[in-house]
Amino acid sequence: MSSTYGDNLKLSIFGQSHGAAIGMTLDGIPAGLPVDEAALSAFLKRRAPGQNTHSTPRKEADAPEFLSGILDGFTCGAPIAAAIRNTNTRSGDYSNLIDCPRPGHADYTAQIKHGGYQDTAGGGHFSGRLTAPLCIAGGLCKQWLERMGISVSAHIAAIAGIADTPFDPIVPETGQVDALFPVLDVQKGIAMKQAIEDARLSGDSVGGIIECAVTGLPAGLGAPMFGGVEGKLAQILYGIPAVKGVEFGAGFALAGLRGSESNDAFRVKDGSVVTETNRCGGILGGITNGMPLLFRAAIKPTPSISRPQESVSLSRMENCTLEVKGRHDPCIVPRAVPVVEAAASIALCDLLIGEGLLHRQEK
Amino acid sequence: MSSTYGDNLKLSIFGQSHGAAIGMTLDGIPAGLPVDEAALSAFLKRRAPGQNTHSTPRKEADAPEFLSGILDGFTCGAPIAAAIRNTNTRSGDYSNLIDCPRPGHADYTAQIKHGGYQDTAGGGHFSGRLTAPLCIAGGLCKQWLERMGISVSAHIAAIAGIADTPFDPIVPETGQVDALFPVLDVQKGIAMKQAIEDARLSGDSVGGIIECAVTGLPAGLGAPMFGGVEGKLAQILYGIPAVKGVEFGAGFALAGLRGSESNDAFRVKDGSVVTETNRCGGILGGITNGMPLLFRAAIKPTPSISRPQESVSLSRMENCTLEVKGRHDPCIVPRAVPVVEAAASIALCDLLIGEGLLHRQEK
Amino acid sequence: MSSTYGDNLKLSIFGQSHGAAIGMTLDGIPAGLPVDEAALSAFLKRRAPGQNTHSTPRKEADAPEFLSGILDGFTCGAPIAAAIRNTNTRSGDYSNLIDCPRPGHADYTAQIKHGGYQDTAGGGHFSGRLTAPLCIAGGLCKQWLERMGISVSAHIAAIAGIADTPFDPIVPETGQVDALFPVLDVQKGIAMKQAIEDARLSGDSVGGIIECAVTGLPAGLGAPMFGGVEGKLAQILYGIPAVKGVEFGAGFALAGLRGSESNDAFRVKDGSVVTETNRCGGILGGITNGMPLLFRAAIKPTPSISRPQESVSLSRMENCTLEVKGRHDPCIVPRAVPVVEAAASIALCDLLIGEGLLHRQEK
Amino acid sequence: MSSTYGDNLKLSIFGQSHGAAIGMTLDGIPAGLPVDEAALSAFLKRRAPGQNTHSTPRKEADAPEFLSGILDGFTCGAPIAAAIRNTNTRSGDYSNLIDCPRPGHADYTAQIKHGGYQDTAGGGHFSGRLTAPLCIAGGLCKQWLERMGISVSAHIAAIAGIADTPFDPIVPETGQVDALFPVLDVQKGIAMKQAIEDARLSGDSVGGIIECAVTGLPAGLGAPMFGGVEGKLAQILYGIPAVKGVEFGAGFALAGLRGSESNDAFRVKDGSVVTETNRCGGILGGITNGMPLLFRAAIKPTPSISRPQESVSLSRMENCTLEVKGRHDPCIVPRAVPVVEAAASIALCDLLIGEGLLHRQEK
């Protein structure tokens, strides 16, 4: 199944970039959870396009309409459905796009999978635009986590090879993150923006890394083997277009350490068990240990670039040169930060519902 | 659920390290697929302990007994079940182990999750020993893939910071990989073994990275969003204890490239569409593009080390020093190579069954 | 999860009776399947209310708007989403309804489950109105089955104890069934309508039985144990409000037969294996045998009746008498006939996709 | 998938009638639940063959060996696996059985589905023998329900058309049921046994109906639409070979009632909400209402009868006459009673775990 996620909740996402609407259904959410639509709007705005020079000029309100599941500001136990109308709908003739697939995009694989019937306009169902309904679901989940004292915060760990200061793994500085271009080190942020602008001017794009920290999670969430928190998170994170790597705690760097360096010593502090370091990213044996959950996701450069690129004509089966029309984000990393938070929030709510920790309220 | 995987097949793994037996049930496999038990034994031997100085001395035959699902050398359509008897079963008193959790292990999180009822002997259900039934299922799946012309081969990409030559992303040198210590560059292999031995002598351990290449896959496998090949593979790979990072194609390195560098140009070659480079690792939009599928998994150092480590007494809630008894693998990376192949093979068979490409045979 | 169904396709239904909209997402449908919207409208009209004296006077167009998944008259491989706007939306104060649950309805159990946060207006998510989106999904599935030569047809087997002629189990007379009040024996249909009118006039309601026949199914569909066709069908049929019994073939009557009477003898006919009788309803060991699939569903009388009924005040915890306002169908059986066909069509498409028999088309 | 059940627990059943072993894995069970092996043995004995003249003479100990998941008499949180060795294993040549399918059996459909590779000996994976591992899982679940004050009890409602007294729907007489031939009316039981003996003497078989009552269930279990208790129960009940009908409460009889007769009036009694009658079988809108849950399952006559039957030769594609060798149960209904209880217990534990009501214990 392409677009359905979850064990204890079921998220179903629909829509094509230039179709009538995009949206989502989120089933299995307990009744009685409050919904703060203003906070959700603010969250969605972090993902919205067209807010500054480093993102695409297409401006869309992207205001979701809730079709079901919410009553008088609370979840009512029925599936929550929301839709966003596409104002920029399919009008022209996109049939030529189907012939010459864009490198780095899903055009070619969509053609193979869907045999020519796929919606090619704007990338169809493969468009990054589908992360908007993901953010509706995830923005709601993030609110419910916050009520439980669980904070999900991400920042730009790197863009174009320029690295931000990483989170402190014991006390992540989640409160210091600016909303639209979230970095810990403002100077590094300025350099990143310059690198994005350089790429844009040369008709190119850049990628980056997003680091996310979750604090306030109870210990004991997750399960061994295929029920582990790492696997659950990775599955949904790889559902975000452009993610090509996911690592937890020290991640790939652990491969170069010795056990005496990578093991996090247990200590008693203020009557609780903590670890002195947090190289495991808060997860042991697939289960949270009560320390901050830390992970990083690698985002590839935007594949849509204005430079001429080598491709093929599928109808003539011969090489050709492609020039992608329109303007695209030279870097999607800043807008992907809330998407990563949304995805993580959904996965964590799924786990918390499964443990009976996120449950229905009584009026 | 902890130990169940798959959409179109269902793998269920059971067992504790020192319980009566470990094993697996693999449901949903089409009838009429041949089973080569000798080839399976050879595959399982690659994972078996005690084969050289760098692995644990505990020697176990680990010969699976098939309880169902195979008849006269072919799958019969019924669920395939197999068990491996534990010869090294629980005999002593392990109750003290429950008090002082080993750093880097699941002892503490298992205690929180299972409230003191978990089987602590040898790590219980969290033991790396549970990868043996994973290899039974995966070894069978690997055979069936091979019959379809699909090869799943992994090598040690790095141990203790010593890097092997990576696979050629267009024509991976999968045939050159030695079974028990699989590297492409023999000199690097010698250096890795020395690093393992150094760690062992100092009562420590080392980690590493495993790179896997899958060739012969049809284009069109997978789906967008949560049905993507990356997510499916990551979910099962994170089911392998000690995996803390997974990346596809150029992975995290993509974050530092420009779009003009990371996009793989399409070309027509011998009447087929290929890409000139393979930085996407054979996956675009979650769907295979017909090029080799490439991924890497980070393996943390074995947490069981003989050096004294800082931990806590859970009963007294005070700090203590722990000395882990017994001898353990100073490096599990070589033995994890077939486990990674097994996990990938299972995920790919799941996808192929879903597409109707791995189907029942007619007698 | 309440409102999600399927293994190889995923149907997700949302909405409350008086909310903004009701609708569905159908994920996992192969690309390239034609969609006949006119035929779908005609199918939906069979379920629509207000068409005759025996159904509720509330008239709604119930025209679905497709939000995604269909392009130029064909499925495009993306999830299919559709919504129906509720013209009769929540406006008044329904808070008193929450206090005195209607006998036979879900009012009381919804209160227990959702703690007072449920949407009570018109039954909320428990309303029979939610079968409209089920019919959108099922109406599409029915079309795709028809293209494969598979016909799904139901008729009213009984209303108020008046029995229609049953289908011939070998050659069901599916073509003779009238759309709005589908019976085989027109005289019996007249008597049923009279019984409905009698109930209506006395402020009461009647129930009935729906019999469904599926012809053209390939043999070999389904699996033993929990993957059986009976279980798959029963699960979705019990998703229709008011269904309280499901039986296959001769069903409960089999319990009174001897084996020599209930076993269907195999015979060769025109080069094919057939059975002389069809008491098993076309299913042996959970798997279709190529004969017509036959099942029956029991529909309880509409619980909303205008007569005074005994209930309780939940706030005061004391007995009270309830008079249900508004007018309701004195018999929902005729309108439930297409719903049963829809549900069966969805379950069968799920099975056919799983077997690779309903697959994507090539343009 | 054939043999995997559950949302919040995962039951996986394996084995063929004459293979090495049959067994099950039950994943997702919380840690700390006590296991009474003696009570389980007593429960399994109710299903075991060869205990009286009306069941098959094949005597097997059917003692399960637990391979994992239980430690010192309590669940340890790891998957519970158990196997029963087949003492009566495949030895002869069964290849001729594959040619001439037994009427009423899965021989023919298994041949179509598995293309000739299926295990035909003793019915293979389709054998009623597979209900033994179902009873291991269900017997454990039944124990855990009993600790919560939930009783699951079934009796023979009818055999060969001879009906037992039905349970009182408000206060089911579950304690009066005898274990091996459970009826409420002993005289009816004697008549049933005579009918079974009559069938046996004439080389024939008889079927029946099993009625089950569950008391002590909390209100609020289940969900609307596809998450309803009826659907969950029906899915697992149809996993029992020979079940061809399932109805809840008054079931099919509701179809002939008026709403004023079928609606169960709510009343306050001893400070609780109860219903005066229980025609809904304790379920409204898919959700339990706190009254006894009542359902009935129709069991077809044993298809294996010693009389000559008409069948076909699949190799020659011509009609033939079949004589089934060996002795078989002339009536499986008495032995199916604990199987029905087991299936219901599994489904209810699945629901209770999902609601957080059956959770891990703390040591």
mmCIF file with all atom_site columns, C-alpha atoms in Angstrom, chain B residues 101-235:
data_model
loop_
_atom_site.group_PDB
_atom_site.id
_atom_site.type_symbol
_atom_site.label_atom_id
_atom_site.label_alt_id
_atom_site.label_comp_id
_atom_site.label_asym_id
_atom_site.label_entity_id
_atom_site.label_seq_id
_atom_site.pdbx_PDB_ins_code
_atom_site.Cartn_x
_atom_site.Cartn_y
_atom_site.Cartn_z
_atom_site.occupancy
_atom_site.B_iso_or_equiv
_atom_site.pdbx_formal_charge
_atom_site.auth_seq_id
_atom_site.auth_comp_id
_atom_site.auth_asym_id
_atom_site.auth_atom_id
_atom_site.pdbx_PDB_model_num
ATOM 1   C CA . PRO B 1 101 ? 21.572 -3.459  33.505  1.00 0.00 ? 101 PRO B CA 1
ATOM 2   C CA . ARG B 1 102 ? 24.430 -3.684  31.026  1.00 0.00 ? 102 ARG B CA 1
ATOM 3   C CA . PRO B 1 103 ? 25.167 -0.358  29.309  1.00 0.00 ? 103 PRO B CA 1
ATOM 4   C CA . GLY B 1 104 ? 24.286 -0.406  25.621  1.00 0.00 ? 104 GLY B CA 1
ATOM 5   C CA . HIS B 1 105 ? 22.024 -3.430  26.105  1.00 0.00 ? 105 HIS B CA 1
ATOM 6   C CA . ALA B 1 106 ? 18.255 -3.768  26.337  1.00 0.00 ? 106 ALA B CA 1
ATOM 7   C CA . ASP B 1 107 ? 18.407 -4.976  29.957  1.00 0.00 ? 107 ASP B CA 1
ATOM 8   C CA . TYR B 1 108 ? 17.087 -1.718  31.371  1.00 0.00 ? 108 TYR B CA 1
ATOM 9   C CA . THR B 1 109 ? 14.446 -1.032  28.753  1.00 0.00 ? 109 THR B CA 1
ATOM 10  C CA . ALA B 1 110 ? 13.244 -4.651  28.918  1.00 0.00 ? 110 ALA B CA 1
ATOM 11  C CA . GLN B 1 111 ? 12.843 -4.224  32.660  1.00 0.00 ? 111 GLN B CA 1
ATOM 12  C CA . ILE B 1 112 ? 10.757 -1.091  32.180  1.00 0.00 ? 112 ILE B CA 1
ATOM 13  C CA . LYS B 1 113 ? 8.666  -2.669  29.444  1.00 0.00 ? 113 LYS B CA 1
ATOM 14  C CA . HIS B 1 114 ? 8.137  -6.098  30.970  1.00 0.00 ? 114 HIS B CA 1
ATOM 15  C CA . GLY B 1 115 ? 8.081  -5.108  34.627  1.00 0.00 ? 115 GLY B CA 1
ATOM 16  C CA . GLY B 1 116 ? 10.591 -7.684  35.814  1.00 0.00 ? 116 GLY B CA 1
ATOM 17  C CA . TYR B 1 117 ? 8.975  -10.658 34.104  1.00 0.00 ? 117 TYR B CA 1
ATOM 18  C CA . GLN B 1 118 ? 11.317 -10.630 31.099  1.00 0.00 ? 118 GLN B CA 1
ATOM 19  C CA . ASP B 1 119 ? 13.763 -13.467 30.489  1.00 0.00 ? 119 ASP B CA 1
ATOM 20  C CA . THR B 1 120 ? 17.144 -11.954 31.277  1.00 0.00 ? 120 THR B CA 1
ATOM 21  C CA . ALA B 1 121 ? 19.250 -15.016 30.534  1.00 0.00 ? 121 ALA B CA 1
ATOM 22  C CA . GLY B 1 122 ? 21.570 -14.243 27.635  1.00 0.00 ? 122 GLY B CA 1
ATOM 23  C CA . GLY B 1 123 ? 19.500 -11.211 26.704  1.00 0.00 ? 123 GLY B CA 1
ATOM 24  C CA . GLY B 1 124 ? 16.300 -13.224 26.316  1.00 0.00 ? 124 GLY B CA 1
ATOM 25  C CA . HIS B 1 125 ? 14.266 -12.248 23.279  1.00 0.00 ? 125 HIS B CA 1
ATOM 26  C CA . PHE B 1 126 ? 16.546 -9.239  22.727  1.00 0.00 ? 126 PHE B CA 1
ATOM 27  C CA . SER B 1 127 ? 19.565 -11.434 22.060  1.00 0.00 ? 127 SER B CA 1
ATOM 28  C CA . GLY B 1 128 ? 21.422 -11.278 18.769  1.00 0.00 ? 128 GLY B CA 1
ATOM 29  C CA . ARG B 1 129 ? 20.763 -14.995 18.709  1.00 0.00 ? 129 ARG B CA 1
ATOM 30  C CA . LEU B 1 130 ? 17.276 -14.198 17.394  1.00 0.00 ? 130 LEU B CA 1
ATOM 31  C CA . THR B 1 131 ? 18.901 -13.305 14.092  1.00 0.00 ? 131 THR B CA 1
ATOM 32  C CA . ALA B 1 132 ? 19.325 -17.054 13.487  1.00 0.00 ? 132 ALA B CA 1
ATOM 33  C CA . PRO B 1 133 ? 15.611 -17.593 12.705  1.00 0.00 ? 133 PRO B CA 1
ATOM 34  C CA . LEU B 1 134 ? 15.706 -14.353 10.716  1.00 0.00 ? 134 LEU B CA 1
ATOM 35  C CA . CYS B 1 135 ? 18.425 -16.014 8.641   1.00 0.00 ? 135 CYS B CA 1
ATOM 36  C CA . ILE B 1 136 ? 16.333 -19.141 8.147   1.00 0.00 ? 136 ILE B CA 1
ATOM 37  C CA . ALA B 1 137 ? 13.532 -17.072 6.647   1.00 0.00 ? 137 ALA B CA 1
ATOM 38  C CA . GLY B 1 138 ? 15.921 -14.807 4.798   1.00 0.00 ? 138 GLY B CA 1
ATOM 39  C CA . GLY B 1 139 ? 18.084 -17.643 3.542   1.00 0.00 ? 139 GLY B CA 1
ATOM 40  C CA . LEU B 1 140 ? 15.027 -19.227 1.935   1.00 0.00 ? 140 LEU B CA 1
ATOM 41  C CA . CYS B 1 141 ? 13.918 -15.918 0.455   1.00 0.00 ? 141 CYS B CA 1
ATOM 42  C CA . LYS B 1 142 ? 17.426 -15.357 -0.907  1.00 0.00 ? 142 LYS B CA 1
ATOM 43  C CA . GLN B 1 143 ? 17.232 -18.699 -2.739  1.00 0.00 ? 143 GLN B CA 1
ATOM 44  C CA . TRP B 1 144 ? 13.930 -17.785 -4.329  1.00 0.00 ? 144 TRP B CA 1
ATOM 45  C CA . LEU B 1 145 ? 15.287 -14.403 -5.403  1.00 0.00 ? 145 LEU B CA 1
ATOM 46  C CA . GLU B 1 146 ? 18.310 -16.094 -6.974  1.00 0.00 ? 146 GLU B CA 1
ATOM 47  C CA . ARG B 1 147 ? 16.015 -18.277 -9.074  1.00 0.00 ? 147 ARG B CA 1
ATOM 48  C CA . MET B 1 148 ? 14.503 -15.048 -10.417 1.00 0.00 ? 148 MET B CA 1
ATOM 49  C CA . GLY B 1 149 ? 17.974 -13.713 -11.228 1.00 0.00 ? 149 GLY B CA 1
ATOM 50  C CA . ILE B 1 150 ? 18.055 -11.392 -8.226  1.00 0.00 ? 150 ILE B CA 1
ATOM 51  C CA . SER B 1 151 ? 21.271 -11.391 -6.204  1.00 0.00 ? 151 SER B CA 1
ATOM 52  C CA . VAL B 1 152 ? 21.508 -9.998  -2.666  1.00 0.00 ? 152 VAL B CA 1
ATOM 53  C CA . SER B 1 153 ? 25.122 -9.558  -1.547  1.00 0.00 ? 153 SER B CA 1
ATOM 54  C CA . ALA B 1 154 ? 26.669 -7.611  1.266   1.00 0.00 ? 154 ALA B CA 1
ATOM 55  C CA . HIS B 1 155 ? 30.216 -6.932  2.382   1.00 0.00 ? 155 HIS B CA 1
ATOM 56  C CA . ILE B 1 156 ? 31.943 -5.281  5.313   1.00 0.00 ? 156 ILE B CA 1
ATOM 57  C CA . ALA B 1 157 ? 32.156 -1.638  4.261   1.00 0.00 ? 157 ALA B CA 1
ATOM 58  C CA . ALA B 1 158 ? 34.072 -0.660  7.390   1.00 0.00 ? 158 ALA B CA 1
ATOM 59  C CA . ILE B 1 159 ? 35.183 -1.931  10.773  1.00 0.00 ? 159 ILE B CA 1
ATOM 60  C CA . ALA B 1 160 ? 36.766 0.279   13.416  1.00 0.00 ? 160 ALA B CA 1
ATOM 61  C CA . GLY B 1 161 ? 37.038 3.114   10.936  1.00 0.00 ? 161 GLY B CA 1
ATOM 62  C CA . ILE B 1 162 ? 38.941 1.019   8.378   1.00 0.00 ? 162 ILE B CA 1
ATOM 63  C CA . ALA B 1 163 ? 36.986 1.287   5.121   1.00 0.00 ? 163 ALA B CA 1
ATOM 64  C CA . ASP B 1 164 ? 36.743 -1.388  2.453   1.00 0.00 ? 164 ASP B CA 1
ATOM 65  C CA . THR B 1 165 ? 36.441 -0.385  -1.211  1.00 0.00 ? 165 THR B CA 1
ATOM 66  C CA . PRO B 1 166 ? 32.772 0.389   -1.816  1.00 0.00 ? 166 PRO B CA 1
ATOM 67  C CA . PHE B 1 167 ? 30.765 -1.541  -4.373  1.00 0.00 ? 167 PHE B CA 1
ATOM 68  C CA . ASP B 1 168 ? 30.774 -0.125  -7.874  1.00 0.00 ? 168 ASP B CA 1
ATOM 69  C CA . PRO B 1 169 ? 27.249 1.338   -7.893  1.00 0.00 ? 169 PRO B CA 1
ATOM 70  C CA . ILE B 1 170 ? 26.613 0.365   -11.512 1.00 0.00 ? 170 ILE B CA 1
ATOM 71  C CA . VAL B 1 171 ? 28.229 -3.083  -11.542 1.00 0.00 ? 171 VAL B CA 1
ATOM 72  C CA . PRO B 1 172 ? 28.662 -4.182  -7.922  1.00 0.00 ? 172 PRO B CA 1
ATOM 73  C CA . GLU B 1 173 ? 31.459 -6.749  -7.535  1.00 0.00 ? 173 GLU B CA 1
ATOM 74  C CA . THR B 1 174 ? 29.218 -9.094  -5.605  1.00 0.00 ? 174 THR B CA 1
ATOM 75  C CA . GLY B 1 175 ? 30.950 -12.223 -6.852  1.00 0.00 ? 175 GLY B CA 1
ATOM 76  C CA . GLN B 1 176 ? 34.245 -11.313 -5.235  1.00 0.00 ? 176 GLN B CA 1
ATOM 77  C CA . VAL B 1 177 ? 32.994 -11.426 -1.687  1.00 0.00 ? 177 VAL B CA 1
ATOM 78  C CA . ASP B 1 178 ? 34.401 -14.098 0.607   1.00 0.00 ? 178 ASP B CA 1
ATOM 79  C CA . ALA B 1 179 ? 31.846 -15.802 2.776   1.00 0.00 ? 179 ALA B CA 1
ATOM 80  C CA . LEU B 1 180 ? 33.190 -15.596 6.335   1.00 0.00 ? 180 LEU B CA 1
ATOM 81  C CA . PHE B 1 181 ? 34.930 -12.229 6.261   1.00 0.00 ? 181 PHE B CA 1
ATOM 82  C CA . PRO B 1 182 ? 33.511 -10.580 3.181   1.00 0.00 ? 182 PRO B CA 1
ATOM 83  C CA . VAL B 1 183 ? 35.580 -7.639  1.938   1.00 0.00 ? 183 VAL B CA 1
ATOM 84  C CA . LEU B 1 184 ? 36.511 -6.466  -1.544  1.00 0.00 ? 184 LEU B CA 1
ATOM 85  C CA . ASP B 1 185 ? 40.001 -5.322  -0.556  1.00 0.00 ? 185 ASP B CA 1
ATOM 86  C CA . VAL B 1 186 ? 41.818 -8.184  1.139   1.00 0.00 ? 186 VAL B CA 1
ATOM 87  C CA . GLN B 1 187 ? 44.446 -5.888  2.672   1.00 0.00 ? 187 GLN B CA 1
ATOM 88  C CA . LYS B 1 188 ? 41.752 -3.841  4.314   1.00 0.00 ? 188 LYS B CA 1
ATOM 89  C CA . GLY B 1 189 ? 40.287 -7.063  5.608   1.00 0.00 ? 189 GLY B CA 1
ATOM 90  C CA . ILE B 1 190 ? 43.574 -7.964  7.272   1.00 0.00 ? 190 ILE B CA 1
ATOM 91  C CA . ALA B 1 191 ? 43.721 -4.553  8.918   1.00 0.00 ? 191 ALA B CA 1
ATOM 92  C CA . MET B 1 192 ? 40.132 -4.928  10.137  1.00 0.00 ? 192 MET B CA 1
ATOM 93  C CA . LYS B 1 193 ? 40.894 -8.306  11.677  1.00 0.00 ? 193 LYS B CA 1
ATOM 94  C CA . GLN B 1 194 ? 43.848 -6.778  13.461  1.00 0.00 ? 194 GLN B CA 1
ATOM 95  C CA . ALA B 1 195 ? 41.650 -4.005  14.813  1.00 0.00 ? 195 ALA B CA 1
ATOM 96  C CA . ILE B 1 196 ? 39.180 -6.581  16.103  1.00 0.00 ? 196 ILE B CA 1
ATOM 97  C CA . GLU B 1 197 ? 41.964 -8.516  17.763  1.00 0.00 ? 197 GLU B CA 1
ATOM 98  C CA . ASP B 1 198 ? 43.321 -5.328  19.341  1.00 0.00 ? 198 ASP B CA 1
ATOM 99  C CA . ALA B 1 199 ? 39.889 -4.559  20.744  1.00 0.00 ? 199 ALA B CA 1
ATOM 100 C CA . ARG B 1 200 ? 39.530 -8.087  22.070  1.00 0.00 ? 200 ARG B CA 1
ATOM 101 C CA . LEU B 1 201 ? 42.869 -7.973  23.838  1.00 0.00 ? 201 LEU B CA 1
ATOM 102 C CA . SER B 1 202 ? 41.914 -4.745  25.556  1.00 0.00 ? 202 SER B CA 1
ATOM 103 C CA . GLY B 1 203 ? 38.544 -6.109  26.668  1.00 0.00 ? 203 GLY B CA 1
ATOM 104 C CA . ASP B 1 204 ? 36.749 -3.872  24.239  1.00 0.00 ? 204 ASP B CA 1
ATOM 105 C CA . SER B 1 205 ? 34.754 -4.129  21.008  1.00 0.00 ? 205 SER B CA 1
ATOM 106 C CA . VAL B 1 206 ? 34.397 -2.410  17.632  1.00 0.00 ? 206 VAL B CA 1
ATOM 107 C CA . GLY B 1 207 ? 31.548 -1.660  15.236  1.00 0.00 ? 207 GLY B CA 1
ATOM 108 C CA . GLY B 1 208 ? 31.309 -1.158  11.531  1.00 0.00 ? 208 GLY B CA 1
ATOM 109 C CA . ILE B 1 209 ? 29.255 -0.610  8.430   1.00 0.00 ? 209 ILE B CA 1
ATOM 110 C CA . ILE B 1 210 ? 27.736 -3.174  6.075   1.00 0.00 ? 210 ILE B CA 1
ATOM 111 C CA . GLU B 1 211 ? 27.046 -2.330  2.449   1.00 0.00 ? 211 GLU B CA 1
ATOM 112 C CA . CYS B 1 212 ? 24.545 -4.380  0.476   1.00 0.00 ? 212 CYS B CA 1
ATOM 113 C CA . ALA B 1 213 ? 23.868 -4.516  -3.248  1.00 0.00 ? 213 ALA B CA 1
ATOM 114 C CA . VAL B 1 214 ? 20.862 -6.116  -4.914  1.00 0.00 ? 214 VAL B CA 1
ATOM 115 C CA . THR B 1 215 ? 21.118 -6.728  -8.636  1.00 0.00 ? 215 THR B CA 1
ATOM 116 C CA . GLY B 1 216 ? 18.562 -8.077  -11.069 1.00 0.00 ? 216 GLY B CA 1
ATOM 117 C CA . LEU B 1 217 ? 15.564 -6.376  -9.464  1.00 0.00 ? 217 LEU B CA 1
ATOM 118 C CA . PRO B 1 218 ? 12.811 -5.363  -11.847 1.00 0.00 ? 218 PRO B CA 1
ATOM 119 C CA . ALA B 1 219 ? 11.991 -1.676  -12.122 1.00 0.00 ? 219 ALA B CA 1
ATOM 120 C CA . GLY B 1 220 ? 8.631  -0.687  -10.656 1.00 0.00 ? 220 GLY B CA 1
ATOM 121 C CA . LEU B 1 221 ? 8.839  -2.374  -7.262  1.00 0.00 ? 221 LEU B CA 1
ATOM 122 C CA . GLY B 1 222 ? 7.610  -0.327  -4.319  1.00 0.00 ? 222 GLY B CA 1
ATOM 123 C CA . ALA B 1 223 ? 5.217  2.557   -3.930  1.00 0.00 ? 223 ALA B CA 1
ATOM 124 C CA . PRO B 1 224 ? 5.260  6.215   -2.966  1.00 0.00 ? 224 PRO B CA 1
ATOM 125 C CA . MET B 1 225 ? 5.179  7.480   0.607   1.00 0.00 ? 225 MET B CA 1
ATOM 126 C CA . PHE B 1 226 ? 4.928  4.774   3.270   1.00 0.00 ? 226 PHE B CA 1
ATOM 127 C CA . GLY B 1 227 ? 5.067  1.930   0.769   1.00 0.00 ? 227 GLY B CA 1
ATOM 128 C CA . GLY B 1 228 ? 8.499  2.876   -0.483  1.00 0.00 ? 228 GLY B CA 1
ATOM 129 C CA . VAL B 1 229 ? 11.324 0.371   -0.773  1.00 0.00 ? 229 VAL B CA 1
ATOM 130 C CA . GLU B 1 230 ? 13.505 2.460   1.539   1.00 0.00 ? 230 GLU B CA 1
ATOM 131 C CA . GLY B 1 231 ? 10.950 2.388   4.330   1.00 0.00 ? 231 GLY B CA 1
ATOM 132 C CA . LYS B 1 232 ? 10.229 -1.318  3.934   1.00 0.00 ? 232 LYS B CA 1
ATOM 133 C CA . LEU B 1 233 ? 13.922 -2.179  4.045   1.00 0.00 ? 233 LEU B CA 1
ATOM 134 C CA . ALA B 1 234 ? 14.676 0.202   6.903   1.00 0.00 ? 234 ALA B CA 1
ATOM 135 C CA . GLN B 1 235 ? 11.897 -1.277  9.009   1.00 0.00 ? 235 GLN B CA 1
#
